Coordinates of C-alpha atoms in Angstrom, one line a residue:
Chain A
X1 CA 135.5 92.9 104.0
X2 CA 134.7 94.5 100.6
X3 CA 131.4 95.8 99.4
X4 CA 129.8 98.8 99.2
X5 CA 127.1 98.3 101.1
X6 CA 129.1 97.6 104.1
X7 CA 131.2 100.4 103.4
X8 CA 130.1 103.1 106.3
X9 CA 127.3 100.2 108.5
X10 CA 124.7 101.0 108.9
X11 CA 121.4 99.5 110.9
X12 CA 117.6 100.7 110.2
X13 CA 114.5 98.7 111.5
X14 CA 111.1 100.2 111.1
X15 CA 108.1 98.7 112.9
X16 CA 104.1 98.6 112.5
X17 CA 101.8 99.2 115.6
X18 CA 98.2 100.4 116.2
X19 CA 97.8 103.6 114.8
X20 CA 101.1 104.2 114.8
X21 CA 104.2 103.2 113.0
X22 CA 108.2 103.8 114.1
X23 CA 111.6 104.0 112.8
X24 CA 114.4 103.4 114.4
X25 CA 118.5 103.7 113.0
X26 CA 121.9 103.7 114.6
X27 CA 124.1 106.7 114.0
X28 CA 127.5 105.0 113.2
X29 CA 129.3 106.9 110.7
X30 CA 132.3 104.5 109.7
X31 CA 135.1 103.4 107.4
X32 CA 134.5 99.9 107.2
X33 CA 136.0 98.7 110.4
X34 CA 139.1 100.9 110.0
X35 CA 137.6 104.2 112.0
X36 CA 134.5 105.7 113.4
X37 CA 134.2 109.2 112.0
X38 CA 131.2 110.1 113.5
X39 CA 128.3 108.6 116.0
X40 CA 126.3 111.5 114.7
X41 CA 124.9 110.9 111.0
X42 CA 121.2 111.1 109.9
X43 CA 120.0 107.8 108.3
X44 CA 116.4 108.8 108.7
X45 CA 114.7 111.7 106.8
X46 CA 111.5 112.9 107.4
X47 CA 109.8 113.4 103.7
X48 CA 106.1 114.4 105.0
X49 CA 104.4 114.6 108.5
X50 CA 103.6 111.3 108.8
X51 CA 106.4 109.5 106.9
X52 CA 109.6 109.1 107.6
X53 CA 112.3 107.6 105.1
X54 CA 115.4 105.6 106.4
X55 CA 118.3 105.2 103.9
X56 CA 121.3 102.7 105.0
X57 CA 124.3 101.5 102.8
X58 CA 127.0 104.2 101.5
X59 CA 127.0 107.1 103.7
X60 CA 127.2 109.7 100.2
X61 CA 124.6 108.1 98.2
X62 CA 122.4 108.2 101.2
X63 CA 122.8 111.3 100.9
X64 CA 122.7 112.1 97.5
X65 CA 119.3 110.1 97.3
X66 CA 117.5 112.1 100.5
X67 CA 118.4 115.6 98.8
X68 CA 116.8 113.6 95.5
X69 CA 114.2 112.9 97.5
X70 CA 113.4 116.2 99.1
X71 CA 113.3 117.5 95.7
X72 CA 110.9 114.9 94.3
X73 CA 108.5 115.7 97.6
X74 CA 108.4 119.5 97.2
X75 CA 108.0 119.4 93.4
X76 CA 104.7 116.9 94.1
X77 CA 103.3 119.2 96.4
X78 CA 104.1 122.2 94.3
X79 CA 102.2 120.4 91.3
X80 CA 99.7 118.9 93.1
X81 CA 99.0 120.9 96.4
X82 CA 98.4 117.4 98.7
X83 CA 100.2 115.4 101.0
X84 CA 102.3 112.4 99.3
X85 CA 100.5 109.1 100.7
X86 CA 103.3 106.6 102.3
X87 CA 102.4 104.0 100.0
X88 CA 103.3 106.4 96.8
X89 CA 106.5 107.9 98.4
X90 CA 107.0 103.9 98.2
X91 CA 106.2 103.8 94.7
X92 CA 108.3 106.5 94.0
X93 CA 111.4 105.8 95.2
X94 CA 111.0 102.1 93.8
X95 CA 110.9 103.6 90.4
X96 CA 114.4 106.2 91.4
X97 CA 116.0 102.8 92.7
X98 CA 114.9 101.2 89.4
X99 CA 115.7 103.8 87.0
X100 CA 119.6 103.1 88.3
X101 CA 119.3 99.3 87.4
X102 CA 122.3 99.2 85.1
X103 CA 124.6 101.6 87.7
X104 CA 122.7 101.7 91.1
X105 CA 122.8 103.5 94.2
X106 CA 124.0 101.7 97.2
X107 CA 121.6 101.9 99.4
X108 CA 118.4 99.9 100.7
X109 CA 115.7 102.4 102.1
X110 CA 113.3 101.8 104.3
X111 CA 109.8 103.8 104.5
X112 CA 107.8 104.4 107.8
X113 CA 104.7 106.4 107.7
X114 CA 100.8 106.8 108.4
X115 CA 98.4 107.2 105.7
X116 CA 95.5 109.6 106.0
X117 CA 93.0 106.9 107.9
X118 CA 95.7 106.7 110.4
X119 CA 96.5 102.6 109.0
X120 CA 100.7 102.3 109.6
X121 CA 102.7 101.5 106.4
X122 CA 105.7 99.9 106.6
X123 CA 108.4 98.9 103.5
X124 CA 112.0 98.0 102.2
X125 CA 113.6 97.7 98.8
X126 CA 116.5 96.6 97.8
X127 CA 119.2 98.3 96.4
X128 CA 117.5 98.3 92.4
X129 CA 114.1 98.9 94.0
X130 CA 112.6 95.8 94.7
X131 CA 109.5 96.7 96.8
X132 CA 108.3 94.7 99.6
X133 CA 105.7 95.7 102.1
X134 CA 105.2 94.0 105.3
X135 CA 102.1 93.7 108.3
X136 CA 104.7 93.1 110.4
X137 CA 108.2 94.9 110.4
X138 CA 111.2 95.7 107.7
X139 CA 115.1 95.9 108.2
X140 CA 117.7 97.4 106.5
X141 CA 121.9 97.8 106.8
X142 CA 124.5 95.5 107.5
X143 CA 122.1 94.7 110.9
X144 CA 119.4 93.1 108.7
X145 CA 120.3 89.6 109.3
X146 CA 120.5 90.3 113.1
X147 CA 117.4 92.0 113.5
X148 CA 115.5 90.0 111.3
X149 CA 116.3 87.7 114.2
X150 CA 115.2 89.9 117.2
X151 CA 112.4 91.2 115.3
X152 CA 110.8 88.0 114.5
X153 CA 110.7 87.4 118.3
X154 CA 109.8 90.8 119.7
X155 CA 107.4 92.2 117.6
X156 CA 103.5 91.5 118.6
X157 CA 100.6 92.8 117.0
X158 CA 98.3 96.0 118.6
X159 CA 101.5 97.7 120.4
X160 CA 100.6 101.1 121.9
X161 CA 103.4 103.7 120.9
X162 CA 105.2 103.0 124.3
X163 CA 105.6 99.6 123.6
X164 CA 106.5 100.0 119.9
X165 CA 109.0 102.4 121.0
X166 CA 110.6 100.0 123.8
X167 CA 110.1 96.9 120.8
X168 CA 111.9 98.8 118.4
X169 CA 114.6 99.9 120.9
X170 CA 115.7 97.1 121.9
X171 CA 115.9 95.0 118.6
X172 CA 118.1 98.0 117.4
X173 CA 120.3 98.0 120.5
X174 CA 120.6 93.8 120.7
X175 CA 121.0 93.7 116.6
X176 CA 123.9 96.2 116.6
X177 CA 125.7 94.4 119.6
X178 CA 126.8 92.0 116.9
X179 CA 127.3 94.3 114.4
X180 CA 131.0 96.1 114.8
X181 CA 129.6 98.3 111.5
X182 CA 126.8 99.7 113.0
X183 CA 126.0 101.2 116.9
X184 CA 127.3 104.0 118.3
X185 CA 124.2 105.6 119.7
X186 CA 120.4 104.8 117.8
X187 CA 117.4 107.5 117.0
X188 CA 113.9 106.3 117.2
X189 CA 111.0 108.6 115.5
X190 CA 107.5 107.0 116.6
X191 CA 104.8 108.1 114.1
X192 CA 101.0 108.8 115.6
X193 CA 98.3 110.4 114.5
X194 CA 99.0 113.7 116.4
X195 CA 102.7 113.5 116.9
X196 CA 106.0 112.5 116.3
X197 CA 108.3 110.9 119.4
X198 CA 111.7 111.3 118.3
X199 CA 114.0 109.5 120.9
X200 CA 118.0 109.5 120.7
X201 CA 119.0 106.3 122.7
X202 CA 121.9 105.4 125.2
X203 CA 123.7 102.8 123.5
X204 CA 127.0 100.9 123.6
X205 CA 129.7 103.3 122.3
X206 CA 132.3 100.3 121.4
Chain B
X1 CA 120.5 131.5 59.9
X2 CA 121.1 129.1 63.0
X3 CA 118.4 128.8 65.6
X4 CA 119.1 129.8 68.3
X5 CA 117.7 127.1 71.6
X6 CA 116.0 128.9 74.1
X7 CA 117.7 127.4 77.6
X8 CA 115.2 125.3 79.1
X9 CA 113.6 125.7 82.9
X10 CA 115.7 123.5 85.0
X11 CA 112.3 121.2 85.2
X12 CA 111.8 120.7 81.9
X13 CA 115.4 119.5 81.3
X14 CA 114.4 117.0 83.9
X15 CA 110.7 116.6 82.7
X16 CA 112.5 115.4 79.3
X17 CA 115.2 113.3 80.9
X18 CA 112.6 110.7 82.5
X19 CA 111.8 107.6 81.6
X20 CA 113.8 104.6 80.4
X21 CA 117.0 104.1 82.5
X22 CA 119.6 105.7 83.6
X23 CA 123.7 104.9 83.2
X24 CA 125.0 108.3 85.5
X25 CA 126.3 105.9 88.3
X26 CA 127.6 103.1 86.0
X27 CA 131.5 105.1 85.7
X28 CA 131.3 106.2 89.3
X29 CA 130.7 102.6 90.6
X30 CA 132.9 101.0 88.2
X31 CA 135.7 103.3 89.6
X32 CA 134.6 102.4 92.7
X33 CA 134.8 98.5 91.9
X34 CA 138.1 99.4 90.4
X35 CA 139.5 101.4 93.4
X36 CA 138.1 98.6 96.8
X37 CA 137.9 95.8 95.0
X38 CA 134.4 95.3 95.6
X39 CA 132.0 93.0 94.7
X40 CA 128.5 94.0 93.5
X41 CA 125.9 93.4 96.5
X42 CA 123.6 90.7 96.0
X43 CA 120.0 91.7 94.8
X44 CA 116.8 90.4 95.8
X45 CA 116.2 87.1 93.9
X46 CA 113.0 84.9 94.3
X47 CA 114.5 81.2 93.8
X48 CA 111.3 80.4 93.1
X49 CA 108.9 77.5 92.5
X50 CA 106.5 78.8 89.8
X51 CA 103.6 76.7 87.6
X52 CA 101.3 76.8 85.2
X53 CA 98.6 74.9 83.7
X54 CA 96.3 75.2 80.6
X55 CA 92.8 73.6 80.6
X56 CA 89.7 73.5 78.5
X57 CA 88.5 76.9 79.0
X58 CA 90.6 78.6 81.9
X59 CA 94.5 78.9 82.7
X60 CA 96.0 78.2 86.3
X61 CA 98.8 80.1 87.6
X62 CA 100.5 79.3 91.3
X63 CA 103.8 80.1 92.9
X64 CA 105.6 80.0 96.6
X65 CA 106.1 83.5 98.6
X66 CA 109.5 83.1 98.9
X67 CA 112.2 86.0 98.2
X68 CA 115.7 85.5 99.0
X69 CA 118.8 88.0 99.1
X70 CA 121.7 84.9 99.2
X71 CA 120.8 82.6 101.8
X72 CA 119.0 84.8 103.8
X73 CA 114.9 84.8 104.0
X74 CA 114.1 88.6 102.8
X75 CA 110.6 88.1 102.5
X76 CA 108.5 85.1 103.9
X77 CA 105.1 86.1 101.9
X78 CA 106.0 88.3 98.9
X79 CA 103.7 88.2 95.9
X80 CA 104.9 86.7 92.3
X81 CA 102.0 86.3 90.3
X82 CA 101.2 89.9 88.7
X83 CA 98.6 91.4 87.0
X84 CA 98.9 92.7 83.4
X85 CA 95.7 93.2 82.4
X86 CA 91.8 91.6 83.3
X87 CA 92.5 88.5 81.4
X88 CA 96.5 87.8 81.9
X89 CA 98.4 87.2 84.1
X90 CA 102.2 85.8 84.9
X91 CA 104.0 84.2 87.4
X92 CA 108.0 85.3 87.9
X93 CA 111.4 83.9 88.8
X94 CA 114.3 86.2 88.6
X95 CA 115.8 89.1 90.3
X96 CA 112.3 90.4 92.0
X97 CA 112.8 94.2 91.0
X98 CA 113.0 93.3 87.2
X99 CA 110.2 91.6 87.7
X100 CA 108.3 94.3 89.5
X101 CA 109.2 96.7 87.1
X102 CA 108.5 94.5 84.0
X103 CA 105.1 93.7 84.8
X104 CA 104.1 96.9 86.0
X105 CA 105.3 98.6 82.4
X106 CA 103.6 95.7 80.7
X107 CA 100.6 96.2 82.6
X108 CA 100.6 100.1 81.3
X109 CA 100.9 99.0 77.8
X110 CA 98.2 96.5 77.9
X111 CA 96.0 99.0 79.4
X112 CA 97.4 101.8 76.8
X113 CA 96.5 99.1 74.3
X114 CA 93.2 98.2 75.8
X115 CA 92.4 102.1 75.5
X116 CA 93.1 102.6 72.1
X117 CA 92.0 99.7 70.7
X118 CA 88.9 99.5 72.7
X119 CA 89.5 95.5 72.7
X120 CA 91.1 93.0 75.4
X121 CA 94.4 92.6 74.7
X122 CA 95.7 89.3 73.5
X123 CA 98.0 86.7 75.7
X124 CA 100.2 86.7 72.2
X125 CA 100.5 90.8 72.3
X126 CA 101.9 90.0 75.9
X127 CA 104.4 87.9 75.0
X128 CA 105.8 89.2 71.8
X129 CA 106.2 92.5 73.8
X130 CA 108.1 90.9 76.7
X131 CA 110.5 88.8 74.9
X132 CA 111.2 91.6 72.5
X133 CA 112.1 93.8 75.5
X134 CA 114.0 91.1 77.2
X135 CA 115.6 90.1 74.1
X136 CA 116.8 93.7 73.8
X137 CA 118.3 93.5 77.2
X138 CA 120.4 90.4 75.8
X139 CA 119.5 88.8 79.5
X140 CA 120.6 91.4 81.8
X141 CA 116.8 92.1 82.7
X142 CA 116.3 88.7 84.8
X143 CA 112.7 87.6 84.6
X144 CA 111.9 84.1 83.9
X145 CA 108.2 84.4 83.7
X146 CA 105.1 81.8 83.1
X147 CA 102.5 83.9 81.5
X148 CA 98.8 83.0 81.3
X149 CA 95.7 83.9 79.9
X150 CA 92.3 84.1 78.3
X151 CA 91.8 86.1 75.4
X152 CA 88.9 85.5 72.0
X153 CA 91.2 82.7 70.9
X154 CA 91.2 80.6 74.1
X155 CA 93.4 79.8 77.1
X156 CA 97.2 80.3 76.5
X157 CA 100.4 79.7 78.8
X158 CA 103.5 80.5 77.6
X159 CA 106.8 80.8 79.5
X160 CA 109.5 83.0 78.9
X161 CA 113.0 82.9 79.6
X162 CA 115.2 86.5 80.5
X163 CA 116.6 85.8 77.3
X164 CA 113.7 86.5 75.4
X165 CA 113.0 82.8 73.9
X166 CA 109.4 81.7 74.3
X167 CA 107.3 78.3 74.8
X168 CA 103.8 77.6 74.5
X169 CA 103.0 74.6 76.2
X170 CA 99.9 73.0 77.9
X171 CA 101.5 73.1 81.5
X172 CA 105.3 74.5 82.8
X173 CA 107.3 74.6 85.8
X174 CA 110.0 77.4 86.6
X175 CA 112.3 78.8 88.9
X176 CA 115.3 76.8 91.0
X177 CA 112.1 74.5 92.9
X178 CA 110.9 73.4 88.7
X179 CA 111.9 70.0 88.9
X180 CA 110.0 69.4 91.8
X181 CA 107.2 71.0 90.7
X182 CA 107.8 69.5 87.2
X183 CA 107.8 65.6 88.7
X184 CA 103.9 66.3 90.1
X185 CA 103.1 67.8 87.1
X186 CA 104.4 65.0 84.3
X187 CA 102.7 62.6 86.5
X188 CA 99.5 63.9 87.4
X189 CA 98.7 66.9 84.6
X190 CA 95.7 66.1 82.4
X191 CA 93.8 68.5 80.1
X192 CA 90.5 67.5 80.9
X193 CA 91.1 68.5 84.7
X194 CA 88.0 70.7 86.3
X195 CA 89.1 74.0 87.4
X196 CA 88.9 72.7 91.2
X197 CA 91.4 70.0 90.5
X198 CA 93.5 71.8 88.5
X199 CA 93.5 74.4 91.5
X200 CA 95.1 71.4 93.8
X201 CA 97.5 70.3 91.4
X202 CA 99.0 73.6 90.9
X203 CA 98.8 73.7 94.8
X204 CA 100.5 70.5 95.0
X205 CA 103.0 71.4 92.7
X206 CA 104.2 74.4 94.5
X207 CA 104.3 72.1 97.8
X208 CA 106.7 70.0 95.7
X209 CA 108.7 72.7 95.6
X210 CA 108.4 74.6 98.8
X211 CA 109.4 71.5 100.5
X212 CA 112.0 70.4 98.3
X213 CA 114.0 73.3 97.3
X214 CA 115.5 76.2 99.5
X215 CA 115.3 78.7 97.3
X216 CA 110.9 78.1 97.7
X217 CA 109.1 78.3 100.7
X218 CA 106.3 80.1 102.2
X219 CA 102.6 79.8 101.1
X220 CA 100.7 79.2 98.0
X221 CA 99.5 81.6 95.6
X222 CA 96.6 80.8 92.4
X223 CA 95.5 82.5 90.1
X224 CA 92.4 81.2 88.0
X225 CA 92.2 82.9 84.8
X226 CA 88.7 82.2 83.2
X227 CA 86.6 83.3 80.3
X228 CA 83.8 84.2 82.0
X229 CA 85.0 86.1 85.1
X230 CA 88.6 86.9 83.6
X231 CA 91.9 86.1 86.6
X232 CA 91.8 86.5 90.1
X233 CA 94.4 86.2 92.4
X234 CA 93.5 83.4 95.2
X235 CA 96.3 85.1 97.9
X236 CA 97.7 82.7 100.6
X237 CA 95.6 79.7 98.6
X238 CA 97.2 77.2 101.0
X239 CA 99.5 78.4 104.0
X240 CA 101.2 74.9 104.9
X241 CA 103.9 76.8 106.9
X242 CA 102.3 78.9 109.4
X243 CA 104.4 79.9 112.4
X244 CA 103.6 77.2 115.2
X245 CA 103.6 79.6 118.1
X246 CA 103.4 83.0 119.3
X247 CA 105.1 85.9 121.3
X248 CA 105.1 84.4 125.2
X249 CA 106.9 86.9 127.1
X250 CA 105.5 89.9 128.3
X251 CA 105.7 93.6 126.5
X252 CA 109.0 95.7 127.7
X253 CA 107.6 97.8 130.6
X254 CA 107.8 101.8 129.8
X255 CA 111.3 102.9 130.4
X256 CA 113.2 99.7 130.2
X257 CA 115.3 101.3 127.6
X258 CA 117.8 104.3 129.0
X259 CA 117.0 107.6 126.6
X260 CA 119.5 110.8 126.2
X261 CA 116.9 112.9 124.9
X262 CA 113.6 113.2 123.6
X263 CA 111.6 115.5 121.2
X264 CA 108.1 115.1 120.6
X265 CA 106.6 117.3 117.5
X266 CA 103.1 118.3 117.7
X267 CA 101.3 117.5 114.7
X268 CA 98.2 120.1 114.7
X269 CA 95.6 120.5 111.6
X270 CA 95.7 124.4 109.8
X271 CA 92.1 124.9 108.2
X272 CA 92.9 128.0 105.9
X273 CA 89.7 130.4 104.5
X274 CA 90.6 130.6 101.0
X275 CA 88.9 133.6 99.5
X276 CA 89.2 133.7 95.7
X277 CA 89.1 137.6 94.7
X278 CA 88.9 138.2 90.8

């Protein structure tokens, strides 16, 4: 077990519906497979109304990259009084992710939003900032090969956002079953165009 | 008498610190490395089949939609031919951010070039300007590209290796799926192909290698580069790999999934009067 990237676990899947777009994370906070510190951490930020941002991989440059992040968001608005589109928040943090090729931060994010004609965006990067967008769905963490399985059977197109919620529910909960880095309770934002669902799940606490 | 800097805003320091890259994690993760033992993780990669073909009066460009982070499938339709400017184009194997990034800061420079010049920038500028820049980056910056195009002296295709060395040749296979692509090509490749034909045997190419190599896979991109109507990217040009089936089961039912709590934020529209007073 060595790496980085499976340093803390993480598992973040983010999913494309109609008119509406979801997120969904597990809340392990872990030292490899040593301890659980926490079943409480944020690995979703919310960056506008409509977008949210999930960052998995090492617990402190998740961090350090969503306070980046926040500051990068509030200094575009200040300069140009409108929203940040999803597609340009994507944009944006493939060029931060980039900028680091030669010393990167660990961490593969995820970005979840509506643009302004209510059309759901959904992409990844890797950990230098490789962008790739997707119709379908994105994952992210130490889960990704697992929910690349679940997701790839489970998602349809044209899901309301109770079905996307229930979808994205249980691909998270049935990846991080074989995950021992990731679990411990799950979060799920669901993204329409006049609110945001945010939904802390029951999950397997072992 | 010793002038004296005024400190700078906190955002201009930052204003001037952009661009170009940045080293400030390269100690901490090299401690890091040190410290755990730990192996750098594994970058998105496109083990790619690319192609390229020069004819009479157009260039053809094709490639798979494969992207691969190790063995694993990270993208089953990503896009690997990029735009650089109306008339050129280029096809790339490598680590998939570098070539992202590459492309897109070529594609400003062409366009800053196109500006002040006022003319279409030349398939030779391209590629004197990326394997500079690569050659600078003694390799680290992994794009293997084929780069096309059509500019006042003709159709050109070039291919360029991360380490900045250059070909020009009339038609070129890269990526881990070249050889098969390259077999279709040696036998079949003729210069006085029509731009329909050449269009199916860069498509056949690629099928060499999407069905030959596991690094390839996915659909077919072109991209026909002409005089006349300058390149245009033909997405999904042949999708021999479509999924066979779809979703049987039923939806989950509403509440199939046991909640602790839920929070819903209204999202509600502010319309503010500005009045502008003098």
């Amino acid at each position: 077990m060595s790496g980085l990237m499976e340093y803390n676990g993480s598992a973040i899947v983010a999913m494309t519906g109609e008119n509406c777009v979801g997120i969904a994370a597990d809340t392990r906070h872990g030292i490899r497979q040593l301890q659980t510190v926490s079943c409480n951490r944020q690995k979703t930020f919310q960056v506008t109304d409509q977008c949210f941002v999930g960052l998995a991989g090492l617990a402190t440059d998740v961090q350090t990259l969503s306070q980046l992040l926040n500051f990068r968001m509030k200094l575009f608005t200040l300069r140009e009084e409108r929203k940040m589109q999803p597609r340009m928040i994507g944009n944006m943090i493939s060029s931060m992710l980039y900028e680091k090729r030669f010393g990167p931060w660990f961490t593969e994010p995820v970005v979840a939003g509506l643009d302004d004609n209510h059309k759901p965006f959904v992409c990844a990067f890797d950990f230098i900032g490789c962008l790739s967008t997707a119709e379908d769905f994105v994952v992210s963490g130490t889960t990704s090969e697992q929910l690349f399985g679940v997701c790839e059977s489970f998602w349809r197109p044209g899901m309301n956002k109770d079905e996307l919620f229930e979808t994205l529910s249980q691909c998270l909960l049935s990846g991080v079953d074989r995950d021992c880095l990731a679990g411990w309770g799950g979060v799920v934002h669901v993204i329409t165009p006049d609110e945001i669902i945010t939904k802390k799940l029951k999950g397997r606490m072992d | 008498m010793v002038e004296v800097e005024e400190p700078q805003d906190y955002l201009d320091v930052f204003q001037s610190q952009r661009g170009g890259f940045s080293f400030e994690n390269c100690k901490r993760n090299a401690y890091l490395a040190a410290q755990a033992n730990i192996k750098p993780p594994t970058a998105m990669k496109s083990g790619t089949t690319i192609c390229g073909i020069q004819l009479k009066d157009a260039v053809i460009l094709a490639a798979d939609t494969r992207a691969t982070e190790g063995p694993m499938v990270a993208d089953k339709n990503c896009e690997k031919l990029h735009y650089i400017s109306k008339n050129v184009f280029c096809a790339g194997a490598g680590t998939a951010a570098d070539l992202q990034h590459t492309c897109e800061m070529m594609e400003s420079q062409m366009e800053l070039l196109r500006m002040a010049t006022g003319t279409e920038p030349r398939v030779c500028t391209v590629v004197r300007r990326l394997s500079s820049m690569l050659f600078k980056y003694q390799g680290y910056i992994g794009c293997a590209l084929v780069l096309g195009g059509v500019d006042v002296t003709g159709p050109h295709l070039y291919q360029i290796y991360p380490h900045g060395s250059t070909d020009k040749l009339p038609f070129t296979t890269m990526g881990s799926g070249s050889l098969a692509a390259m077999a279709i090509m040696e036998a079949e490749y003729n210069e006085n192909l029509s731009i329909e034909d050449g269009k199916k045997l860069v498509a056949k190419a690629i099928r060499a290698g999407i069905f030959n190599d596991l690094g390839s896979g996915g659909n077919v991109d072109v991209c026909v580069i002409t005089k006349e109507t300058g390149g245009a990217i033909l997405r999904n040009y042949e999708k021999p790999n479509e999924r066979k089936f779809k979703a049987q089961h039923a939806a989950f039912p509403k509440g199939t999934t046991p909640i602790l709590k839920e929070e819903i934020m209204k999202l509600v529209s502010v319309e503010e009067d500005v009045v502008m007073r003098d």
